[in-house]
mmCIF file of C-alpha atoms in Angstrom:
data_model
loop_
_atom_site.group_PDB
_atom_site.id
_atom_site.type_symbol
_atom_site.label_atom_id
_atom_site.label_comp_id
_atom_site.label_asym_id
_atom_site.label_seq_id
_atom_site.Cartn_x
_atom_site.Cartn_y
_atom_site.Cartn_z
ATOM 1 C CA MET A 129 -3.612 92.158 94.403
ATOM 2 C CA LYS A 130 -2.266 89.123 97.078
ATOM 3 C CA LYS A 131 -5.459 88.960 98.577
ATOM 4 C CA VAL A 132 -7.482 88.838 96.131
ATOM 5 C CA SER A 133 -5.346 85.863 94.514
ATOM 6 C CA LEU A 134 -5.369 84.391 97.989
ATOM 7 C CA VAL A 135 -9.589 84.573 98.079
ATOM 8 C CA LEU A 136 -9.256 82.918 94.323
ATOM 9 C CA VAL A 137 -7.394 80.087 95.386
ATOM 10 C CA LEU A 138 -9.160 79.294 98.278
ATOM 11 C CA VAL A 139 -12.516 79.569 96.521
ATOM 12 C CA PHE A 140 -11.259 77.102 93.144
ATOM 13 C CA GLY A 141 -10.123 74.950 96.234
ATOM 14 C CA LEU A 142 -13.105 74.390 97.856
ATOM 15 C CA VAL A 143 -14.626 73.741 94.342
ATOM 16 C CA LEU A 144 -11.847 71.125 93.644
ATOM 17 C CA VAL A 145 -12.752 69.603 96.817
ATOM 18 C CA TYR A 146 -16.447 69.304 96.439
ATOM 19 C CA VAL A 147 -15.595 67.883 92.901
ATOM 20 C CA LEU A 148 -13.891 65.250 94.650
ATOM 21 C CA THR A 149 -17.121 63.477 96.175
ATOM 22 C CA ASP A 150 -18.224 62.823 92.545
ATOM 23 C CA PHE A 151 -15.569 60.632 92.028
ATOM 24 C CA PRO A 152 -15.408 56.826 92.938
ATOM 25 C CA LYS A 153 -13.969 55.599 96.387
ATOM 26 C CA TRP A 154 -9.754 54.525 96.186
ATOM 27 C CA GLY A 155 -9.897 51.008 95.201
ATOM 28 C CA ASP A 156 -13.175 50.413 94.017
ATOM 29 C CA PRO A 157 -13.347 47.548 91.829
ATOM 30 C CA SER A 158 -17.108 48.375 90.093
ATOM 31 C CA SER A 159 -15.070 52.055 89.390
ATOM 32 C CA PRO A 160 -15.297 52.309 85.547
ATOM 33 C CA ALA A 161 -11.681 52.636 85.350
ATOM 34 C CA SER A 162 -11.030 48.501 87.506
ATOM 35 C CA SER A 163 -14.010 47.146 85.484
ATOM 36 C CA HIS A 164 -13.137 46.430 82.087
ATOM 37 C CA LEU A 165 -9.511 47.649 81.190
ATOM 38 C CA SER A 166 -7.321 47.367 84.365
ATOM 39 C CA PRO A 167 -8.580 43.855 84.387
ATOM 40 C CA TYR A 168 -7.212 42.796 80.915
ATOM 41 C CA TYR A 169 -3.689 44.126 81.262
ATOM 42 C CA ILE A 170 -3.059 42.858 85.193
ATOM 43 C CA GLU A 171 -4.416 39.376 83.522
ATOM 44 C CA HIS A 172 -3.214 38.911 79.762
ATOM 45 C CA SER A 173 0.278 40.983 80.125
ATOM 46 C CA LEU A 174 2.592 37.939 80.816
ATOM 47 C CA GLU A 175 0.858 35.994 78.106
ATOM 48 C CA ASP A 176 0.718 38.780 75.594
ATOM 49 C CA THR A 177 4.247 40.123 75.954
ATOM 50 C CA SER A 178 6.316 37.823 78.914
ATOM 51 C CA VAL A 179 6.573 40.877 80.850
ATOM 52 C CA PRO A 180 5.955 40.601 84.420
ATOM 53 C CA ASN A 181 6.446 44.449 85.403
ATOM 54 C CA VAL A 182 2.584 45.336 84.292
ATOM 55 C CA VAL A 183 3.504 48.948 84.425
ATOM 56 C CA THR A 184 6.494 48.529 81.753
ATOM 57 C CA ALA A 185 4.296 46.345 79.270
ATOM 58 C CA LEU A 186 1.860 49.241 79.791
ATOM 59 C CA LEU A 187 3.974 51.833 78.735
ATOM 60 C CA ALA A 188 6.277 50.463 76.294
ATOM 61 C CA ASP A 189 4.039 48.060 74.433
ATOM 62 C CA TYR A 190 0.104 48.629 74.753
ATOM 63 C CA ARG A 191 0.693 52.460 75.128
ATOM 64 C CA GLY A 192 3.960 52.485 73.103
ATOM 65 C CA PHE A 193 2.985 55.935 71.040
ATOM 66 C CA ASP A 194 2.306 57.825 74.363
ATOM 67 C CA THR A 195 6.086 56.954 75.669
ATOM 68 C CA MET A 196 7.247 57.448 72.355
ATOM 69 C CA PHE A 197 5.921 61.142 72.448
ATOM 70 C CA GLU A 198 7.073 61.664 75.935
ATOM 71 C CA THR A 199 10.511 61.349 74.743
ATOM 72 C CA ALA A 200 10.049 63.203 71.703
ATOM 73 C CA VAL A 201 8.836 66.045 74.191
ATOM 74 C CA VAL A 202 11.772 65.214 76.104
ATOM 75 C CA PHE A 203 13.583 65.899 73.167
ATOM 76 C CA THR A 204 11.870 69.305 71.974
ATOM 77 C CA ALA A 205 12.776 70.598 75.684
ATOM 78 C CA ALA A 206 16.581 69.965 75.669
ATOM 79 C CA MET A 207 16.398 71.842 71.935
ATOM 80 C CA ALA A 208 14.371 74.465 73.519
ATOM 81 C CA CYS A 209 17.086 74.881 76.753
ATOM 82 C CA PHE A 210 19.540 74.603 73.902
ATOM 83 C CA PHE A 211 17.709 77.644 71.819
ATOM 84 C CA LEU A 212 17.028 79.854 74.986
ATOM 85 C CA LEU A 213 20.561 79.153 77.033
ATOM 86 C CA ARG A 214 23.414 78.173 75.388
ATOM 87 C CA VAL A 215 26.143 81.044 73.858
ATOM 88 C CA LEU A 216 27.253 79.847 70.444
ATOM 89 C CA VAL A 217 30.519 82.063 70.321
ATOM 90 C CA CYS A 218 32.605 82.395 73.539
ATOM 91 C CA TYR A 219 34.643 85.386 72.749
ATOM 92 C CA ARG A 220 37.631 85.142 75.504
ATOM 93 C CA THR A 221 38.522 88.513 77.369
ATOM 94 C CA ARG A 222 41.887 88.192 77.555
ATOM 95 C CA ASP A 223 44.414 85.284 75.948
ATOM 96 C CA GLU A 224 45.941 83.644 78.550
ATOM 97 C CA ARG A 225 45.544 80.102 80.024
ATOM 98 C CA LEU A 226 45.771 78.626 83.577
ATOM 99 C CA TYR A 227 47.391 75.836 84.567
ATOM 100 C CA ARG A 228 47.370 74.470 88.448
ATOM 101 C CA HIS A 229 50.080 72.040 90.136
ATOM 102 C CA LEU A 230 47.834 69.067 91.145
ATOM 103 C CA GLU A 231 50.259 68.450 93.957
ATOM 104 C CA SER A 232 50.867 72.233 95.486
ATOM 105 C CA GLY A 233 47.361 73.727 93.976
ATOM 106 C CA VAL A 234 49.638 76.694 92.497
ATOM 107 C CA VAL A 235 47.884 78.298 89.660
ATOM 108 C CA LEU A 236 50.001 79.714 86.885
ATOM 109 C CA ARG A 237 48.824 82.340 84.306
ATOM 110 C CA ILE A 238 50.483 81.671 80.987
ATOM 111 C CA THR A 239 49.339 84.670 78.592
ATOM 112 C CA GLY A 240 50.467 84.212 74.746
ATOM 113 C CA PRO A 241 50.894 81.053 72.312
ATOM 114 C CA LYS A 242 53.524 79.479 74.982
ATOM 115 C CA ARG A 243 51.871 76.243 76.058
ATOM 116 C CA LEU A 244 53.097 73.721 78.783
ATOM 117 C CA PRO A 245 53.212 69.791 77.505
ATOM 118 C CA PRO A 246 50.512 67.378 78.735
ATOM 119 C CA GLY A 247 52.282 65.299 80.391
ATOM 120 C CA SER A 248 53.721 67.468 82.831
ATOM 121 C CA SER A 249 52.387 67.667 86.288
ATOM 122 C CA PHE A 250 49.745 70.428 85.403
ATOM 123 C CA ARG A 251 46.430 70.735 84.386
ATOM 124 C CA ARG A 252 44.584 73.079 82.225
ATOM 125 C CA VAL A 253 41.589 74.907 84.380
ATOM 126 C CA GLU A 254 39.296 77.014 83.798
ATOM 127 C CA SER A 255 39.516 79.615 86.961
ATOM 128 C CA PRO A 256 41.316 80.540 90.141
ATOM 129 C CA ARG A 257 38.490 80.268 92.239
ATOM 130 C CA ALA A 258 37.564 76.327 91.008
ATOM 131 C CA ARG A 259 38.554 74.104 93.691
ATOM 132 C CA PHE A 260 40.331 71.099 93.602
ATOM 133 C CA ASP A 261 40.463 68.768 97.053
ATOM 134 C CA VAL A 262 41.872 65.144 96.309
ATOM 135 C CA VAL A 263 39.513 63.013 98.485
ATOM 136 C CA THR A 264 36.623 64.720 97.194
ATOM 137 C CA SER A 265 37.480 63.850 93.526
ATOM 138 C CA LYS A 266 39.463 60.340 94.339
ATOM 139 C CA VAL A 267 35.955 59.132 95.973
ATOM 140 C CA SER A 268 33.511 60.246 93.341
ATOM 141 C CA ARG A 269 35.693 58.982 90.848
ATOM 142 C CA ILE A 270 35.420 55.526 92.588
ATOM 143 C CA LEU A 271 31.514 56.142 93.048
ATOM 144 C CA VAL A 272 30.481 57.014 89.009
ATOM 145 C CA PRO A 273 31.113 53.489 87.996
ATOM 146 C CA PHE A 274 28.782 52.143 91.335
ATOM 147 C CA ILE A 275 26.271 54.624 90.196
ATOM 148 C CA GLN A 276 26.364 53.633 86.237
ATOM 149 C CA LEU A 277 26.343 50.180 86.633
ATOM 150 C CA PHE A 278 23.147 50.546 88.805
ATOM 151 C CA ALA A 279 21.694 52.401 85.838
ATOM 152 C CA LEU A 280 22.166 50.061 83.097
ATOM 153 C CA TYR A 281 20.932 47.100 85.358
ATOM 154 C CA VAL A 282 17.928 49.541 86.095
ATOM 155 C CA VAL A 283 17.044 50.229 82.385
ATOM 156 C CA ALA A 284 18.122 46.952 81.400
ATOM 157 C CA HIS A 285 16.222 45.408 84.398
ATOM 158 C CA GLY A 286 13.129 47.764 83.772
ATOM 159 C CA HIS A 287 11.064 44.475 82.792
ATOM 160 C CA HIS A 288 10.898 42.522 85.504
ATOM 161 C CA SER A 289 11.429 45.380 88.454
ATOM 162 C CA PRO A 290 10.709 48.398 89.015
ATOM 163 C CA GLY A 291 12.649 50.991 86.562
ATOM 164 C CA GLY A 292 13.216 51.680 83.037
ATOM 165 C CA GLY A 293 14.145 54.149 80.467
ATOM 166 C CA PHE A 294 13.338 56.917 82.138
ATOM 167 C CA GLN A 295 14.645 56.327 85.738
ATOM 168 C CA GLY A 296 17.895 54.910 84.242
ATOM 169 C CA GLY A 297 18.209 57.556 82.016
ATOM 170 C CA VAL A 298 18.114 60.148 84.732
ATOM 171 C CA ILE A 299 20.138 57.927 86.996
ATOM 172 C CA LEU A 300 23.254 57.953 84.519
ATOM 173 C CA GLY A 301 22.838 61.644 84.037
ATOM 174 C CA ALA A 302 23.463 62.303 87.847
ATOM 175 C CA ALA A 303 26.403 60.118 87.712
ATOM 176 C CA TYR A 304 28.025 62.857 85.696
ATOM 177 C CA ILE A 305 25.961 65.520 87.580
ATOM 178 C CA LEU A 306 28.499 64.125 90.085
ATOM 179 C CA TYR A 307 31.741 63.734 88.321
ATOM 180 C CA ALA A 308 30.976 67.218 86.847
ATOM 181 C CA ILE A 309 30.631 68.783 90.313
ATOM 182 C CA ALA A 310 33.525 66.715 92.317
ATOM 183 C CA HIS A 311 36.112 67.803 89.282
ATOM 184 C CA ASP A 312 35.093 70.517 87.254
ATOM 185 C CA LEU A 313 32.861 71.678 84.505
ATOM 186 C CA GLN A 314 35.621 71.550 81.600
ATOM 187 C CA THR A 315 36.978 67.934 82.808
ATOM 188 C CA ALA A 316 33.397 66.420 82.546
ATOM 189 C CA CYS A 317 32.622 68.342 78.994
ATOM 190 C CA ASP A 318 35.870 66.486 77.902
ATOM 191 C CA ARG A 319 34.989 63.514 78.843
ATOM 192 C CA TYR A 320 30.958 64.321 77.638
ATOM 193 C CA LEU A 321 31.698 65.980 74.233
ATOM 194 C CA GLU A 322 28.817 68.104 73.367
ATOM 195 C CA ARG A 323 28.126 66.588 70.164
ATOM 196 C CA VAL A 324 28.389 63.093 71.436
ATOM 197 C CA MET A 325 25.569 63.930 73.842
ATOM 198 C CA PHE A 326 23.005 65.710 70.465
ATOM 199 C CA THR A 327 23.498 63.211 68.624
ATOM 200 C CA MET A 328 22.530 60.601 71.739
ATOM 201 C CA LEU A 329 20.040 63.171 72.038
ATOM 202 C CA ALA A 330 18.131 62.495 68.367
ATOM 203 C CA GLY A 331 19.679 59.034 68.355
ATOM 204 C CA GLY A 332 17.145 57.871 70.792
ATOM 205 C CA VAL A 333 14.372 59.323 70.081
ATOM 206 C CA LEU A 334 15.093 57.898 66.499
ATOM 207 C CA LEU A 335 15.791 54.610 68.154
ATOM 208 C CA TYR A 336 12.440 54.476 69.258
ATOM 209 C CA ALA A 337 10.595 55.529 65.969
ATOM 210 C CA GLY A 338 12.914 53.311 63.978
ATOM 211 C CA THR A 339 11.713 50.349 65.997
ATOM 212 C CA GLY A 340 8.631 50.910 65.270
ATOM 213 C CA ALA A 341 9.608 51.997 61.467
ATOM 214 C CA ALA A 342 11.375 48.178 61.629
ATOM 215 C CA CYS A 343 7.292 46.446 62.501
ATOM 216 C CA MET A 344 5.927 48.008 59.799
ATOM 217 C CA ALA A 345 8.619 47.424 57.263
ATOM 218 C CA LEU A 346 8.288 43.810 58.175
ATOM 219 C CA GLY A 347 4.440 43.818 57.302
ATOM 220 C CA GLY A 348 3.393 44.604 61.656
ATOM 221 C CA ASN A 349 1.510 47.621 62.911
ATOM 222 C CA PHE A 350 3.695 50.476 64.071
ATOM 223 C CA LEU A 351 5.782 49.420 67.239
ATOM 224 C CA ASP A 352 4.256 45.843 67.155
ATOM 225 C CA TYR A 353 7.554 43.773 68.673
ATOM 226 C CA SER A 354 6.230 40.555 67.409
ATOM 227 C CA VAL A 355 6.651 40.855 63.979
ATOM 228 C CA LEU A 356 10.654 41.709 64.817
ATOM 229 C CA ALA A 357 10.807 37.823 66.002
ATOM 230 C CA PRO A 358 12.623 36.467 63.111
ATOM 231 C CA VAL A 359 15.312 39.429 63.321
ATOM 232 C CA PHE A 360 15.656 38.564 67.226
ATOM 233 C CA GLN A 361 15.765 34.878 66.237
ATOM 234 C CA LEU A 362 13.340 34.484 69.084
ATOM 235 C CA SER A 363 9.546 33.745 69.460
ATOM 236 C CA PRO A 364 6.705 35.759 68.476
ATOM 237 C CA VAL A 365 5.850 36.748 72.155
ATOM 238 C CA ALA A 366 9.447 36.536 73.606
ATOM 239 C CA SER A 367 10.345 39.123 70.789
ATOM 240 C CA ARG A 368 7.776 41.944 72.594
ATOM 241 C CA SER A 369 9.947 41.786 75.236
ATOM 242 C CA PHE A 370 12.907 42.444 73.894
ATOM 243 C CA GLY A 371 11.590 45.229 71.776
ATOM 244 C CA ILE A 372 10.427 46.816 74.277
ATOM 245 C CA LEU A 373 14.408 46.809 76.002
ATOM 246 C CA VAL A 374 15.223 48.208 72.583
ATOM 247 C CA VAL A 375 13.138 51.164 73.086
ATOM 248 C CA GLU A 376 14.298 51.558 76.546
ATOM 249 C CA ILE A 377 17.802 52.223 75.740
ATOM 250 C CA GLY A 378 16.458 54.788 73.093
ATOM 251 C CA VAL A 379 14.579 56.127 75.952
ATOM 252 C CA ALA A 380 17.915 56.155 78.269
ATOM 253 C CA MET A 381 19.836 57.719 75.662
ATOM 254 C CA THR A 382 17.405 60.655 75.037
ATOM 255 C CA VAL A 383 16.756 61.336 79.039
ATOM 256 C CA MET A 384 20.657 61.331 79.842
ATOM 257 C CA SER A 385 21.835 63.707 77.381
ATOM 258 C CA THR A 386 19.079 65.637 77.980
ATOM 259 C CA MET A 387 19.779 65.938 82.174
ATOM 260 C CA ILE A 388 23.592 66.640 81.134
ATOM 261 C CA LEU A 389 22.817 69.831 78.649
ATOM 262 C CA LEU A 390 20.816 71.059 81.101
ATOM 263 C CA TYR A 391 22.792 70.850 83.538
ATOM 264 C CA ASN A 392 25.763 72.293 81.304
ATOM 265 C CA PHE A 393 24.089 74.946 80.659
ATOM 266 C CA LEU A 394 22.296 75.942 83.538
ATOM 267 C CA VAL A 395 25.726 75.864 85.446
ATOM 268 C CA SER A 396 27.774 77.841 83.213
ATOM 269 C CA MET A 397 25.082 80.446 82.049
ATOM 270 C CA GLY A 398 25.398 78.839 78.621
ATOM 271 C CA ARG A 399 29.158 78.546 77.950
ATOM 272 C CA CYS A 400 29.606 75.263 79.048
ATOM 273 C CA GLU A 401 33.009 76.552 80.859
ATOM 274 C CA GLU A 402 33.544 76.900 84.282
ATOM 275 C CA GLY A 403 30.748 75.873 86.237
ATOM 276 C CA LEU A 404 29.437 75.383 89.871
ATOM 277 C CA MET B 1182 -1.598 50.603 104.427
ATOM 278 C CA PHE B 1183 -0.623 51.878 107.617
ATOM 279 C CA TRP B 1184 -2.750 55.266 108.687
ATOM 280 C CA GLN B 1185 -0.530 56.548 110.740
ATOM 281 C CA ILE B 1186 2.590 56.906 108.105
ATOM 282 C CA ASP B 1187 0.204 57.520 106.171
ATOM 283 C CA ASN B 1188 -1.054 60.665 107.974
ATOM 284 C CA PHE B 1189 2.725 61.612 109.120
ATOM 285 C CA VAL B 1190 3.438 61.665 105.451
ATOM 286 C CA LEU B 1191 1.202 63.369 104.372
ATOM 287 C CA THR B 1192 1.590 66.325 107.404
ATOM 288 C CA LEU B 1193 4.861 66.757 106.167
ATOM 289 C CA VAL B 1194 4.067 67.222 102.227
ATOM 290 C CA ILE B 1195 1.938 69.834 103.553
ATOM 291 C CA ILE B 1196 4.490 71.497 105.731
ATOM 292 C CA SER B 1197 7.448 71.399 103.278
ATOM 293 C CA ALA B 1198 5.399 72.700 100.237
ATOM 294 C CA ILE B 1199 4.008 76.036 102.615
ATOM 295 C CA ALA B 1200 7.836 76.295 103.504
ATOM 296 C CA ALA B 1201 8.843 76.445 100.212
ATOM 297 C CA ILE B 1202 6.281 79.057 99.439
ATOM 298 C CA GLN B 1203 7.052 81.074 102.589
ATOM 299 C CA ILE B 1204 10.882 80.860 103.120
ATOM 300 C CA LYS B 1205 13.088 83.824 101.738
ATOM 301 C CA ASP B 1206 16.235 82.153 100.978
ATOM 302 C CA MET B 1207 15.915 80.750 97.843
ATOM 303 C CA LEU B 1208 19.008 77.857 98.416
ATOM 304 C CA GLY B 1209 16.297 77.000 101.280
ATOM 305 C CA ALA B 1210 13.491 76.665 98.972
ATOM 306 C CA ALA B 1211 15.279 74.539 96.586
ATOM 307 C CA ILE B 1212 15.501 72.487 99.571
ATOM 308 C CA PHE B 1213 12.302 72.230 100.873
ATOM 309 C CA PHE B 1214 11.465 71.495 97.442
ATOM 310 C CA GLY B 1215 13.584 68.356 97.598
ATOM 311 C CA ILE B 1216 12.260 67.308 101.009
ATOM 312 C CA TYR B 1217 8.815 67.892 99.609
ATOM 313 C CA SER B 1218 9.445 65.046 96.373
ATOM 314 C CA PHE B 1219 11.024 62.886 98.671
ATOM 315 C CA MET B 1220 8.102 62.320 100.799
ATOM 316 C CA MET B 1221 5.770 62.477 97.774
ATOM 317 C CA CYS B 1222 8.264 59.696 97.340
ATOM 318 C CA VAL B 1223 8.357 57.975 100.377
ATOM 319 C CA LEU B 1224 4.066 58.667 99.593
ATOM 320 C CA TRP B 1225 3.759 56.395 96.748
ATOM 321 C CA ALA B 1226 5.569 53.790 97.504
ATOM 322 C CA VAL B 1227 3.724 52.954 100.573
ATOM 323 C CA MET B 1228 0.352 53.098 98.472
ATOM 324 C CA GLY B 1229 2.733 50.182 96.398
ATOM 325 C CA ALA B 1230 2.782 52.446 93.027
ATOM 326 C CA VAL B 1231 7.069 51.681 93.301
ATOM 327 C CA ASP B 1232 7.447 53.001 89.490
ATOM 328 C CA VAL B 1233 6.402 56.049 90.350
ATOM 329 C CA ALA B 1234 8.126 56.461 93.462
ATOM 330 C CA PHE B 1235 10.947 55.586 91.628
ATOM 331 C CA THR B 1236 10.669 58.100 88.885
ATOM 332 C CA GLU B 1237 10.068 60.924 91.506
ATOM 333 C CA ALA B 1238 13.461 59.691 93.469
ATOM 334 C CA SER B 1239 15.664 59.975 91.007
ATOM 335 C CA VAL B 1240 13.978 62.963 88.974
ATOM 336 C CA GLY B 1241 12.658 64.623 91.277
ATOM 337 C CA ALA B 1242 14.331 64.548 94.860
ATOM 338 C CA GLY B 1243 17.744 63.893 92.851
ATOM 339 C CA VAL B 1244 18.572 65.724 89.287
ATOM 340 C CA SER B 1245 16.106 69.023 89.986
ATOM 341 C CA THR B 1246 17.344 69.350 93.230
ATOM 342 C CA VAL B 1247 20.959 70.431 91.986
ATOM 343 C CA LEU B 1248 18.931 72.014 88.995
ATOM 344 C CA PHE B 1249 16.881 74.294 90.976
ATOM 345 C CA ILE B 1250 20.230 74.524 93.045
ATOM 346 C CA ALA B 1251 21.979 75.266 90.304
ATOM 347 C CA ALA B 1252 19.529 78.317 89.289
ATOM 348 C CA VAL B 1253 19.946 79.912 92.331
ATOM 349 C CA PHE B 1254 23.461 80.326 92.356
ATOM 350 C CA ARG B 1255 23.201 82.118 89.067
ATOM 351 C CA THR B 1256 21.096 84.518 90.543
ATOM 352 C CA THR B 1257 20.392 86.464 94.107
ATOM 353 C CA ARG B 1258 20.050 84.418 96.592
ATOM 354 C CA ARG B 1259 17.055 86.135 98.690
ATOM 355 C CA THR B 1260 13.812 87.058 97.181
ATOM 356 C CA LYS B 1261 12.783 90.477 96.256
ATOM 357 C CA ASP B 1262 9.384 90.331 98.100
#
């Protein structure tokens, strides 16, 4: 079976390489792709949308439908992961709680209804195996705000430089993952509540689609941001670049919560407790 | 642009792709996928597609490597075949 599949892969690979010779040359100015459409976008995108980054202008304005349904695909993928991976009812085998003394690392096991007061130097942990390293947790605590600041810059500066909603959202999710690895998953889940993440997951798609619907309500086409000019108090061209910023924020919200939920479900077998 | 850089990075892409398939250690395969993604990112940056390179660096080399490793930790580390 392995040999048959190897032969099949080789044959189809050769067919693909043979077909490749029919393609226009890379960067050929007379090829169909670069003779009509691309020059229009390159020459007119700045005066149409006042966005210097042509890629962002294309993705969020000229082909806004495309990006909106990409966001919807991300939303659907996150929901599919939720239904496949999440364990909805977590049965506790024994009713016991673990508390770790922060200075010495000693773990106390307390059964029954007794609880330690929250102000003491004990902290609730999920498992005695979860490590606690002062250096790692403090360094990551210092690093996380800067990563998040960079991600916000990537989202907000996506018109002028490479970046945008998808990349900024992924970096925001990566900051959460760093926090969850350096501490434990329970601490991270307490900061980023699961229901808030699901609200942001749907809210991002709704913000994108709602911007399009607002354009329709003001008498324009779907995702034609120039009719939003009276709302933003801007000129029609400037309001198109501002509309792109709004939908980028929606994309970033959806992508960030997708990354966070995926990580939570994967590392904890769908229980959202006791991660990597 | 610089064809030497192109060829060098392309060779690394192919080597890491083959290594990711051939290696028996799943954790090693996840790391090789990360190297593969990062080399593709360098390739796109050389070709001038900085947006695509940015996406590849954050999604491909960053988060998906973490997700691969998380999946490996929930299964056996060595492949059976």
